[in-house]
Amino acid sequence: MKAATAYIQLENLVHNLNVVRTKAPNSRAWAAIKANGYGHGLLPVAKTLAAHADGFGVARLEEALALRANGIDTPILLLEGFYSAEDLPLLAEHQLHTAVHCIEQLDALERATLTTPLTVWLKVDSGMHRLGVRSEDVSHFIERLNACPNVAKPLHFMSHFGCADELENPVTNTQIAMFTAVTEGQGGECSLAASSGCFFWPDSHLDWVRPGISLYGVSSVSSLTGKELGLKPVMTMTSSLIAVRTAKKGEPVGYGARWVTDRDTNIGVVAIGYGDGYPRVAPDGTPVMVNGRSVPLVGRVSMDMLTIDLGPDAKDCVGDEVILWGEILPVEEIANHVGTIGYELVTNITSRVDLVYT
Ligand SMILES: *Cc1c(COP(=O)(O)O)cnc(C)c1O
């Protein structure tokens, strides 16, 4: 019997990238595979998409180096750039594109001695105010980057949306206008859209899109599921029943006696918990699939187990498979119950979970 096991349907990655491409047909695509391929496994995801994506977006230098060490020779973009000046020779050696978002990175580039110039994406703060060069400083950065022999020409430009998952929020149009204004006439390529931009903000597609979560078949907006966007979930999170127990009316179940039975029933104990990345904060009523039907999670999630109410007439047996999320139970639905986003659930699965590729 299998404890927490995530089945990863790699071919769905290709389907999902193709869906993104039909949404943004004139753009090239950086496939975002940071954070261990959003929990799906960096290398299997990269190897599946290498022949299909135009490049990969990662957050950490270590992720980029792991790709290169495993023979991935497509372009790779460090979405937040390098963190230390000492890393610059590695960027040159492995031909990594880098974002430049702050003065410290610019200074480091000017001081470095590199064997080959780096491809730089100047990250502009178009209104999210997390990373990026403020609009009034952009021309100063452009001037210095263009004068810097360690920077390949032309310079490229990127920015990121803060509210693109809010389909009525006018801030996104303000960000598009701002980014377009500061990059106008600069030459070089431009990139603005992550998944929400790909699906909902066509004016943001520009030269390169940067889809992440949608590649894994998960919607970037909480009001829609991946399926409703034509996507196929890549991950199916499963485990097994390790006990089926009777519980009498009025008995509490689990830590803190959070949940109390209101009738005689059968409680299923499932071998998955927050030690596997299933969220401890999941409330009573969060759906779980057993033998083709949806049953509610009841009681607090433990480290290694969770409990579900199978109902008074349950025929379920020890060893039966349980689905926590996947094709028939959208991770977005679980996220809505838990008060988070699908991104966090798939990314948070721990190393104890067995990833099985199909
Ligand atoms: C993670 C990331 C993306 C991908 O975002 P999704 O919402 O997962 O599509 C795109 N751009 C940047 C800068 C990122 O950090």
PDB file of N, CA, C and O and ligand atoms in Angstrom, residues 32 34 38 79-80 123 130 158 160 194-195 210-214 220 343, ligand 1:
ATOM      1  N   ALA A  32       8.501  28.771 -16.612  1.00  0.00           N
ATOM      2  CA  ALA A  32       8.983  28.964 -15.238  1.00  0.00           C
ATOM      3  C   ALA A  32       8.989  27.615 -14.521  1.00  0.00           C
ATOM      4  O   ALA A  32       7.938  26.982 -14.359  1.00  0.00           O
ATOM      5  N   LYS A  34      11.027  27.167 -11.585  1.00  0.00           N
ATOM      6  CA  LYS A  34      11.657  27.407 -10.273  1.00  0.00           C
ATOM      7  C   LYS A  34      10.981  26.539  -9.201  1.00  0.00           C
ATOM      8  O   LYS A  34       9.920  25.942  -9.457  1.00  0.00           O
ATOM      9  N   TYR A  38       7.836  23.869  -9.489  1.00  0.00           N
ATOM     10  CA  TYR A  38       6.587  24.031  -8.727  1.00  0.00           C
ATOM     11  C   TYR A  38       6.205  22.724  -8.012  1.00  0.00           C
ATOM     12  O   TYR A  38       5.045  22.339  -7.942  1.00  0.00           O
ATOM     13  N   LEU A  79      15.266  34.893 -12.945  1.00  0.00           N
ATOM     14  CA  LEU A  79      14.148  35.850 -12.919  1.00  0.00           C
ATOM     15  C   LEU A  79      14.398  37.024 -11.969  1.00  0.00           C
ATOM     16  O   LEU A  79      13.845  38.100 -12.152  1.00  0.00           O
ATOM     17  N   GLU A  80      15.200  36.784 -10.931  1.00  0.00           N
ATOM     18  CA  GLU A  80      15.545  37.878 -10.013  1.00  0.00           C
ATOM     19  C   GLU A  80      17.015  38.248 -10.125  1.00  0.00           C
ATOM     20  O   GLU A  80      17.538  38.989  -9.296  1.00  0.00           O
ATOM     21  N   LYS A 123      14.955  44.849 -15.218  1.00  0.00           N
ATOM     22  CA  LYS A 123      13.647  44.656 -14.595  1.00  0.00           C
ATOM     23  C   LYS A 123      13.131  45.997 -14.109  1.00  0.00           C
ATOM     24  O   LYS A 123      13.740  46.653 -13.259  1.00  0.00           O
ATOM     25  N   ARG A 130       7.719  45.539  -5.874  1.00  0.00           N
ATOM     26  CA  ARG A 130       8.449  44.497  -5.162  1.00  0.00           C
ATOM     27  C   ARG A 130       9.897  44.585  -5.612  1.00  0.00           C
ATOM     28  O   ARG A 130      10.741  45.044  -4.876  1.00  0.00           O
ATOM     29  N   MET A 158      12.073  43.582 -18.758  1.00  0.00           N
ATOM     30  CA  MET A 158      10.994  42.784 -18.173  1.00  0.00           C
ATOM     31  C   MET A 158      10.350  43.537 -17.013  1.00  0.00           C
ATOM     32  O   MET A 158      10.914  44.484 -16.460  1.00  0.00           O
ATOM     33  N   HIS A 160       6.811  42.763 -13.948  1.00  0.00           N
ATOM     34  CA  HIS A 160       5.927  41.730 -13.395  1.00  0.00           C
ATOM     35  C   HIS A 160       4.672  42.397 -12.843  1.00  0.00           C
ATOM     36  O   HIS A 160       4.746  43.487 -12.271  1.00  0.00           O
ATOM     37  N   ALA A 194       3.150  36.753 -16.908  1.00  0.00           N
ATOM     38  CA  ALA A 194       3.200  35.399 -16.343  1.00  0.00           C
ATOM     39  C   ALA A 194       1.877  34.722 -16.749  1.00  0.00           C
ATOM     40  O   ALA A 194       1.203  35.177 -17.676  1.00  0.00           O
ATOM     41  N   SER A 195       1.471  33.660 -16.052  1.00  0.00           N
ATOM     42  CA  SER A 195       0.288  32.918 -16.513  1.00  0.00           C
ATOM     43  C   SER A 195      -0.950  33.797 -16.665  1.00  0.00           C
ATOM     44  O   SER A 195      -1.659  33.718 -17.681  1.00  0.00           O
ATOM     45  N   ARG A 210       5.996  34.465 -19.760  1.00  0.00           N
ATOM     46  CA  ARG A 210       6.698  33.680 -18.725  1.00  0.00           C
ATOM     47  C   ARG A 210       5.700  32.828 -17.939  1.00  0.00           C
ATOM     48  O   ARG A 210       5.487  33.037 -16.744  1.00  0.00           O
ATOM     49  N   PRO A 211       5.077  31.849 -18.590  1.00  0.00           N
ATOM     50  CA  PRO A 211       4.093  31.039 -17.867  1.00  0.00           C
ATOM     51  C   PRO A 211       4.755  30.108 -16.852  1.00  0.00           C
ATOM     52  O   PRO A 211       5.800  29.530 -17.122  1.00  0.00           O
ATOM     53  N   GLY A 212       4.129  29.974 -15.705  1.00  0.00           N
ATOM     54  CA  GLY A 212       4.590  29.030 -14.690  1.00  0.00           C
ATOM     55  C   GLY A 212       3.458  28.089 -14.327  1.00  0.00           C
ATOM     56  O   GLY A 212       3.309  27.007 -14.907  1.00  0.00           O
ATOM     57  N   ILE A 213       2.611  28.516 -13.404  1.00  0.00           N
ATOM     58  CA  ILE A 213       1.604  27.627 -12.824  1.00  0.00           C
ATOM     59  C   ILE A 213       0.713  26.973 -13.884  1.00  0.00           C
ATOM     60  O   ILE A 213       0.310  25.814 -13.731  1.00  0.00           O
ATOM     61  N   SER A 214       0.418  27.697 -14.970  1.00  0.00           N
ATOM     62  CA  SER A 214      -0.477  27.131 -15.986  1.00  0.00           C
ATOM     63  C   SER A 214       0.145  25.903 -16.656  1.00  0.00           C
ATOM     64  O   SER A 214      -0.575  24.993 -17.087  1.00  0.00           O
ATOM     65  N   SER A 220      -4.157  30.272 -12.508  1.00  0.00           N
ATOM     66  CA  SER A 220      -3.518  31.344 -11.733  1.00  0.00           C
ATOM     67  C   SER A 220      -4.548  32.254 -11.087  1.00  0.00           C
ATOM     68  O   SER A 220      -4.188  33.143 -10.329  1.00  0.00           O
ATOM     69  N   TYR A 343      -0.764  27.203  -6.257  1.00  0.00           N
ATOM     70  CA  TYR A 343       0.700  27.319  -6.308  1.00  0.00           C
ATOM     71  C   TYR A 343       1.327  26.772  -5.018  1.00  0.00           C
ATOM     72  O   TYR A 343       2.326  26.062  -5.048  1.00  0.00           O
TER      73      TYR A 343
HETATM   74  C1  LIG B   1       7.331  32.716 -11.030  1.00  0.00           C
HETATM   75  C2  LIG B   1       7.380  33.806 -12.025  1.00  0.00           C
HETATM   76  C3  LIG B   1       6.640  33.722 -13.201  1.00  0.00           C
HETATM   77  C4  LIG B   1       5.609  32.636 -13.445  1.00  0.00           C
HETATM   78  O1  LIG B   1       4.426  33.009 -12.765  1.00  0.00           O
HETATM   79  P1  LIG B   1       3.067  32.141 -12.840  1.00  0.00           P
HETATM   80  O2  LIG B   1       2.062  32.991 -12.165  1.00  0.00           O
HETATM   81  O3  LIG B   1       3.357  30.887 -12.098  1.00  0.00           O
HETATM   82  O4  LIG B   1       2.777  31.907 -14.259  1.00  0.00           O
HETATM   83  C5  LIG B   1       6.803  34.708 -14.137  1.00  0.00           C
HETATM   84  N1  LIG B   1       7.658  35.740 -13.930  1.00  0.00           N
HETATM   85  C6  LIG B   1       8.367  35.869 -12.797  1.00  0.00           C
HETATM   86  C7  LIG B   1       9.272  37.031 -12.626  1.00  0.00           C
HETATM   87  C8  LIG B   1       8.247  34.921 -11.800  1.00  0.00           C
HETATM   88  O5  LIG B   1       8.958  35.052 -10.682  1.00  0.00           O
END
